Amino acid sequence: MTEVITGRACADVTGRLYDRIISTVGSGCEATVIVPDQFVFETERALFRKCSESGHTELFQRIRVRTIARISDEIVNRYGSELPPADDITKSVIMYRAVRSRNVELSTLGRISRKPGFAPGMVQTVSLFKTAGIDAARLSEKLLGDMPPVESPALLAKLKDISALYTEYDQILSNHYTDKLDVTMRAADYASRYDWCSGKQIFVDGFNSFSGSQLMLLKTVSERADYACFAFVCDKNDERDIFRTISADIDALSGEDGIPEPICENTRGMATGIVRASEHIWSNTPDPEADMSSVRVIRADDVYGEMDFIAAEIKRLVSEEGYRYGEIAVLCSTPAEHRTPAESSFAKYEIPLFCDIPEVILNAPLTNLILSLLKALDEPSAENLLSYVRSSFLRVRGDKGEFRALSLADIDSFDGYIFRWQLHGDQLQSEFTTDKMSKEDCAQAERAEQVRIAAIVPVMQLRDDIREKSKAHECTGAWLSERICSFLFTETGIEQAVLSSENGGSALWDILVSIFEAIHSALSDEEISVGDYYALFRDICSQAELAKPPQLVDCVILGDTGRTRADNIKAAFIAGACYGMFPDESSGCGLFSEYEAELLGDSDIKISMKQEERYHYNRYQAYRAMTLASDRLYLTYPSLSTACDTLTRSEVINDLLELFPQIHEEYAGDEARFGDAFYCRTANSLRARYASLFGDKDARRRSTLKRALELSGDGSYAKRLERLVLERPAAYRHRLSPDTAEKLFRGNRVSATKLEGLNKCRFEYFCKYGLKVRERRTLNAANSEVGSAVHYVLEKTLSEYCTRMKEFFRLTREQLTDISSKYLQEYADLHMGGSENRTLAFNYMYNGLATSCADLLVILQNEFRSREYRPVLFELQFSDGNKAELPKINDEQTGEQITLDDLSDHPEPLPLKTNSLSVAPLRIKVNDRITVAITGIVDRADMFRSEGGNEYIRIVDYKTGGHAFKLSNALYGVNTQMLVYLIALTDANPQVTPGGVSYLTARMTDAASTPAGLLALLTKGHYPSGMCIKDDDTRAEMEQFAERYARAILLPGDDISKKKLNPREDAQPTPSQFRKLREEILSQTESVLRRLYNGDVQAVPTIYTEEGKAGQQRSCLYCRYKGVCGNQDSHGVIVDEGVTERKLGVIGVDEEPEKSPENKPLDEAKPEIAPKTKRRRKKPADDDDNGFIGSLI
């Protein structure tokens, strides 16, 4: 006897079926309930609840809930001696073998057959054929017939390739396994030949459609069972064709009885609005009078806003209307798009969630460990080995043999070492160099070497074993699977990692083990390379899914509109109800396109629904989703996807709004309808809502939410955010508390280099030296490491010849090149790991620096020939320690040039050993607790004695990138590094007069070794730049230098401006102006340090101009933090070019001493007072002041 129960969605057809089940088991019979795979748990729970309500829980023991696959297995195992069934993993492995079989020759698919994903795609295509009841023999027969099944030559060729693969695959599979799709067909055959159905009570529920083999089995059951009852949501009288596909299946099952009249009563107690919506959707019958309060349409700005609304509404339903979480379902039209936003929003609102969306295992951390290992075995490049080391599931053996996880510091050291020294895979097999480099690099290298030994060496040993087996043609699928599994247990501690993991680690490991087992079995004697093994393993992982069971009894169900069904749902949210997504318009046709599948369907090879059938089936799926709940239905959609693509609402929503004008689309961001009270339902949601007001001008809302945070005990969070919500631009929001600033910038020392960076932008300084977020830099022939090497060559050469300058002048360019090569090699051996460990490209570029260094030394030869200054100090440190006393210069002996051969009366021979001596640094008092020392190292210091006996000193700095000094910039803290050193040096040695600062451009050149080459060097950017403190002695020295230097470099016909050889006129302050400059620099330094330690790290860069560089200069041009500062090149402090005259007077005008006694020193004479200019009175600095003189943009 067969009974078919049909009814509309409001009719509880499942409830009718359950009543018959309870009646059957109550009479002493057993009941077999057949449902789709995803409904087993919900069906068992509903039936147990039904038995409990009747007061007879023992009846549940007579109920068996089964899937069609399990029923098929029971029938086949009972009446046949079948081989073990092949799961999807095994099928993919066998398809891989079939694709590479010598028996298969492919024409159309040959190129793509070895691409990733082909084997799983081909398995899906074969499944479509088998589901449609077309086996390999039947397909081959159609292709070998007189008339080709399709007219398209391209489609016919493709079909022949697929048929060849289908035949080979089916032959290999049938030798060892049984296809589960074939099992259902065999089960239908056995059920028709034997009496399996005799005496059974069969109940079928929850299906929206059936495959051909499923329909055959259920048809036999309906004919031979003692009682078979089917329940379907179907109305044969409906004229909208929604039920066309399911009606065809019911016709096949009911036979001559036909489709019964549907149940139309609202036995589910469904809300009127949902009933009317289900009856009128996709019709032309409006109903403006119906009560549609149970149906709502919500528009959100994006997916995150959509999920926030859904979470807040769920929280309201539970807290205010008494709903349970288990009575609410969220169905997503695009699960992949909505999963992450949903999990984030539900966590924020503290809503328990069961995600009924299977997750692909490809990107899981445990899967990544195995895939990265296989990829490293195939190609042990640095990138692949790094991916393996970074895996969170990797364990290595400790000192005592125990397994331990690599720390983040270990991984960072290993990664940083490889990146810095640009190592390749082959170099990772050798011991890392842990000497011949800086102290910091040595520490990193030692730690990286420990990681290499623990993690990389075992992988390389395994790779060697595999290569030996491959040479002997013994690397089979079975051996490789065993060897890799053994390695995972013995070398990576996989068992410990899995046991200590959470979130389904054991379930995922079971799937991965099944992949190894499938490859071991299917490719036991098949030779396979590691690369092919990796590709196969990855393809399988890209298709395998992990479904997690519910962890809580009472939780919201998050599923998709096509597969998720649940019992006793009162409120349903259909999220992502956008055009093309709800109803879903996609379809899967394997390796065929939808058009090709349509052509095959026209030629009696129907492997999928036709477009018209798919259209009606998708509408039926949408109908079922809309009628899942009994009380409330929400259709929500975002205006933007997570990829910022514009979305439009679904045709379902358009129809509802047209048919029911009483339904109004609501906006989730409507403050009047969904204000703060609606969204602020938990502590975290209140925080998020308050944070969303960042920059909002509505002070009332801010005040209300702040008070709410205070009442909830979270007032400190409001205070922290309050510092950010300012009326000033985003660039001014960066502030720390003084306590935090003092902890972050701990220590009482700041180098002059860092100080200059602080002056340029406080936020960049905060990121780089406070947070220590620094960009990794490789060792190449164009970065600061190479600049240090050039510094090293110049320092070593000049320190060697500083007391033998005549010998230095006699050195030829070739000799200077050899000297440069020697010191470059010495530097590489000491600080760069040795040249033998560097790449050929690096060594080529690095060795080429010798020519550039020789060019710089040629410039220095001609400079020292022409001027009075001589190098005295090299790499002089400004720090606490032994004091460096400057040498006293005796009277010059007769000669053309001053040399330091005549220097005496100094306890140490020149050059001074500055590695053991230092100059006391400048000290800036920030507050009562903090005094900061300005430390650093000077590249070189030169001295000369004037005819009047005055001793002068200047600071020289090598700049590989070029530099141009400007006093106005210095008053803003830009280019003050050398000035700070000069001030500290002369403060520590009051007997010496400050002479100035000079920047030597150490730019790489390729000038020829001809007399004109020196001029070429200058014209290519090697003109000296700096500042000279001008008095009679220094002016005479400058003029003499310019005259001599021009004579030395010019040939007949050449011309050069002598002004270019000396500092600019506006960079020649008088001694009294320098004293003012000194006070301004110290004051500016004190100001910026106080701001820093008060927590002011605003992103307000200094904007200045510099000779030789186009346009305005600012640190933003090359800043690595501009993406997070909020400035976006919009704000800054512009250097006022008139500040020099206002602060120091007119620069370049000689100082005239006042009338004074003849014996009064010149330095004590007062300068002429410049006339006062009208200017605005400076406002006292306050906490909100930008801290700079000049204009603010």
XYZ file of N, CA and C in Angstrom, residues 388-507:
360
model
N 56.155 25.835 5.118
C 56.150 24.671 6.004
C 56.480 25.076 7.444
N 57.481 25.906 7.616
C 57.898 26.317 8.965
C 56.817 27.159 9.634
N 56.095 27.937 8.855
C 55.069 28.823 9.433
C 53.808 28.080 9.863
N 53.652 26.825 9.493
C 52.435 26.096 9.822
C 52.256 26.011 11.331
N 51.059 26.344 11.786
C 50.790 26.348 13.229
C 50.743 24.953 13.817
N 50.590 23.915 12.992
C 50.532 22.547 13.501
C 51.903 21.874 13.525
N 52.921 22.549 13.044
C 54.247 21.939 13.018
C 54.830 21.855 14.425
N 55.377 20.696 14.739
C 56.113 20.496 15.987
C 57.508 19.997 15.643
N 58.491 20.437 16.399
C 59.873 19.985 16.203
C 60.373 19.407 17.516
N 61.428 18.637 17.429
C 61.973 18.005 18.625
C 62.857 18.989 19.389
N 62.650 19.008 20.721
C 63.451 19.865 21.578
C 64.752 19.196 21.974
N 65.437 19.808 22.925
C 66.745 19.302 23.359
C 66.643 17.911 23.987
N 65.505 17.635 24.621
C 65.327 16.343 25.299
C 64.525 15.357 24.457
N 64.322 15.664 23.204
C 63.599 14.766 22.321
C 62.103 14.958 22.321
N 61.597 15.859 23.162
C 60.159 16.098 23.205
C 59.745 17.015 22.055
N 58.486 16.918 21.676
C 57.978 17.779 20.613
C 57.555 19.118 21.200
N 57.868 20.168 20.472
C 57.472 21.511 20.874
C 57.118 22.319 19.635
N 56.255 23.284 19.831
C 55.894 24.174 18.724
C 56.944 25.268 18.578
N 57.177 25.664 17.357
C 58.083 26.793 17.115
C 57.415 28.075 17.604
N 58.157 28.883 18.314
C 57.616 30.157 18.773
C 57.562 31.149 17.615
N 56.772 32.188 17.788
C 56.702 33.228 16.761
C 58.062 33.887 16.565
N 58.836 34.003 17.657
C 60.174 34.582 17.543
C 61.083 33.678 16.712
N 60.953 32.343 16.892
C 61.742 31.408 16.086
C 61.421 31.571 14.599
N 60.141 31.589 14.303
C 59.713 31.693 12.903
C 60.143 33.035 12.316
N 60.014 34.087 13.116
C 60.398 35.412 12.628
C 61.895 35.481 12.341
N 62.700 34.878 13.205
C 64.150 34.888 12.980
C 64.506 34.120 11.714
N 63.899 32.962 11.532
C 64.164 32.150 10.343
C 63.721 32.889 9.082
N 62.517 33.436 9.129
C 61.992 34.186 7.987
C 62.848 35.409 7.705
N 63.201 36.151 8.763
C 63.977 37.365 8.583
C 65.371 37.096 8.045
N 65.997 36.014 8.500
C 67.340 35.683 8.027
C 67.318 35.363 6.531
N 66.340 34.570 6.123
C 66.237 34.204 4.707
C 65.952 35.440 3.858
N 65.056 36.286 4.354
C 64.699 37.477 3.576
C 65.871 38.441 3.472
N 66.549 38.653 4.585
C 67.632 39.636 4.583
C 68.772 39.220 3.675
N 69.154 37.956 3.757
C 70.306 37.506 2.981
C 69.905 36.882 1.651
N 68.588 36.928 1.336
C 68.093 36.473 0.039
C 68.584 35.058 -0.282
N 68.338 34.139 0.659
C 68.781 32.767 0.473
C 67.822 32.011 -0.426
N 68.352 31.038 -1.138
C 67.556 30.171 -1.985
C 67.474 28.791 -1.358
N 66.671 27.937 -1.958
C 66.441 26.619 -1.383
C 67.713 25.824 -1.146
N 68.639 25.841 -2.110
C 69.881 25.076 -1.954
C 70.691 25.575 -0.768
N 70.648 26.890 -0.527
C 71.432 27.440 0.579
C 70.858 27.064 1.937
N 69.583 26.696 1.976
C 68.979 26.282 3.247
C 69.447 24.895 3.656
N 70.067 24.181 2.764
C 70.574 22.862 3.105
C 71.953 22.935 3.762
N 72.587 24.078 3.702
C 73.901 24.263 4.310
C 73.755 25.034 5.609
N 74.754 24.897 6.445
C 74.728 25.578 7.734
C 74.736 27.089 7.527
N 73.898 27.784 8.302
C 73.833 29.234 8.195
C 75.102 29.860 8.762
N 75.532 30.942 8.127
C 76.676 31.694 8.639
C 76.227 32.493 9.851
N 76.898 32.279 10.977
C 76.509 32.961 12.208
C 77.591 33.903 12.713
N 78.582 34.210 11.878
C 79.587 35.201 12.233
C 79.751 36.137 11.042
N 80.781 36.940 11.044
C 81.046 37.874 9.946
C 79.860 38.803 9.685
N 79.193 39.215 10.728
C 78.080 40.122 10.580
C 77.883 40.870 11.888
N 76.933 41.767 11.898
C 76.704 42.573 13.089
C 76.186 41.705 14.231
N 76.238 42.269 15.436
C 75.794 41.531 16.620
C 74.328 41.134 16.499
N 73.506 42.050 16.023
C 72.078 41.767 15.866
C 71.861 40.675 14.830
N 72.569 40.752 13.710
C 72.429 39.732 12.674
C 72.947 38.373 13.158
N 73.991 38.376 13.973
C 74.518 37.115 14.509
C 73.493 36.426 15.391
N 72.819 37.200 16.251
C 71.794 36.619 17.128
C 70.659 36.036 16.304
N 70.261 36.751 15.255
C 69.210 36.251 14.385
C 69.657 34.983 13.662
N 70.906 34.963 13.198
C 71.425 33.813 12.456
C 71.503 32.573 13.342
N 71.909 32.737 14.578
C 72.013 31.591 15.481
C 70.640 30.979 15.743
N 69.661 31.825 15.951
C 68.310 31.312 16.175
C 67.742 30.674 14.917
N 67.996 31.289 13.771
C 67.526 30.723 12.506
C 68.178 29.376 12.233
N 69.443 29.213 12.596
C 70.133 27.945 12.399
C 69.507 26.847 13.246
N 69.083 27.168 14.452
C 68.403 26.179 15.290
C 67.099 25.720 14.650
N 66.367 26.658 14.063
C 65.126 26.296 13.363
C 65.438 25.444 12.146
N 66.480 25.803 11.425
C 66.841 25.035 10.228
C 67.161 23.586 10.591
N 67.935 23.390 11.645
C 68.314 22.036 12.050
C 67.077 21.246 12.491
N 66.194 21.904 13.240
C 65.038 21.196 13.797
C 63.958 20.919 12.757
N 63.732 21.840 11.822
C 62.597 21.714 10.903
C 62.998 21.381 9.470
N 64.062 21.972 8.967
C 64.385 21.834 7.554
C 65.233 20.596 7.268
N 66.196 20.317 8.130
C 67.085 19.178 7.884
C 66.302 17.863 7.742
N 65.321 17.556 8.627
C 64.548 16.323 8.427
C 63.821 16.284 7.086
N 63.315 17.419 6.626
C 62.620 17.464 5.328
C 63.601 17.153 4.204
N 64.792 17.694 4.276
C 65.794 17.436 3.245
C 66.227 15.964 3.241
N 66.299 15.365 4.415
C 66.647 13.952 4.493
C 65.544 13.089 3.882
N 64.287 13.452 4.160
C 63.174 12.735 3.547
C 63.192 12.900 2.033
N 63.492 14.075 1.575
C 63.556 14.316 0.133
C 64.644 13.469 -0.517
N 65.767 13.330 0.154
C 66.836 12.482 -0.384
C 66.379 11.034 -0.493
N 65.645 10.554 0.516
C 65.122 9.178 0.468
C 64.172 8.996 -0.710
N 63.308 9.989 -0.924
C 62.334 9.899 -2.018
C 63.050 9.927 -3.368
N 64.071 10.732 -3.491
C 64.814 10.807 -4.754
C 65.514 9.481 -5.055
N 66.030 8.829 -4.026
C 66.660 7.530 -4.230
C 65.646 6.502 -4.702
N 64.461 6.523 -4.094
C 63.420 5.594 -4.510
C 62.949 5.894 -5.933
N 62.873 7.183 -6.266
C 62.430 7.554 -7.614
C 63.432 7.100 -8.666
N 64.727 7.192 -8.357
C 65.739 6.723 -9.299
C 65.625 5.224 -9.538
N 65.230 4.507 -8.487
C 65.074 3.054 -8.609
C 63.686 2.668 -9.094
N 62.846 3.674 -9.437
C 61.468 3.446 -9.908
C 60.660 2.658 -8.875
N 60.866 2.971 -7.602
C 60.148 2.295 -6.521
C 59.309 3.256 -5.699
N 59.170 4.471 -6.170
C 58.385 5.469 -5.430
C 56.919 5.329 -5.823
N 56.249 4.363 -5.245
C 54.846 4.091 -5.546
C 53.936 4.888 -4.611
N 52.664 4.887 -4.948
C 51.710 5.586 -4.106
C 51.658 5.025 -2.707
N 51.783 3.686 -2.587
C 51.743 3.051 -1.265
C 52.978 3.429 -0.452
N 54.176 3.304 -1.048
C 55.401 3.609 -0.303
C 55.450 5.076 0.102
N 55.083 5.977 -0.823
C 55.148 7.397 -0.519
C 54.146 7.779 0.566
N 52.953 7.199 0.531
C 51.962 7.486 1.569
C 52.459 7.026 2.931
N 53.029 5.818 2.975
C 53.551 5.304 4.245
C 54.692 6.172 4.756
N 55.572 6.586 3.862
C 56.747 7.352 4.287
C 56.345 8.737 4.786
N 55.409 9.369 4.114
C 54.978 10.701 4.545
C 54.230 10.621 5.873
N 53.362 9.637 6.022
C 52.640 9.472 7.295
C 53.616 9.200 8.437
N 54.602 8.362 8.164
C 55.610 8.075 9.189
C 56.362 9.341 9.571
N 56.697 10.159 8.579
C 57.401 11.409 8.852
C 56.537 12.341 9.692
N 55.246 12.415 9.383
C 54.358 13.295 10.144
C 54.301 12.915 11.612
N 54.353 11.608 11.886
C 54.278 11.162 13.279
C 55.621 11.300 13.990
N 56.709 10.978 13.304
C 58.011 10.923 13.984
C 58.766 12.245 13.981
N 58.491 13.119 12.997
C 59.273 14.344 12.880
C 58.470 15.624 13.099
N 57.163 15.591 12.893
C 56.363 16.816 13.049
C 55.455 16.778 14.267
N 55.395 15.632 14.965
C 54.550 15.559 16.157
C 53.089 15.792 15.851
N 52.622 15.241 14.722
C 51.258 15.519 14.282
C 50.221 15.022 15.281
N 50.513 13.894 15.927
C 49.545 13.334 16.870
C 49.336 14.287 18.043
N 50.416 14.805 18.598
C 50.323 15.744 19.713
C 49.605 17.017 19.288
N 49.913 17.490 18.084
C 49.288 18.725 17.599
C 47.792 18.558 17.424
N 47.372 17.402 16.887
C 45.942 17.163 16.664
C 45.203 17.042 17.988
N 45.796 16.317 18.922
C 45.135 16.115 20.215
C 44.993 17.417 20.990
N 45.925 18.321 20.811
C 45.872 19.587 21.547
C 45.084 20.661 20.820
N 44.598 20.354 19.627
C 43.868 21.354 18.846
C 42.401 21.366 19.237
N 41.756 22.420 18.807
C 40.322 22.566 19.037
C 39.624 22.729 17.691
N 38.310 22.893 17.763
C 37.518 23.181 16.554
C 37.637 22.079 15.501
N 37.413 20.851 15.913
C 37.324 19.763 14.942
C 38.633 19.286 14.396
N 39.733 19.389 15.160
C 41.023 18.926 14.672
C 41.045 17.437 14.415
N 40.438 16.663 15.294
C 40.428 15.202 15.130
C 39.594 14.797 13.919
N 38.444 15.454 13.726
C 37.602 15.128 12.567
C 38.316 15.446 11.266
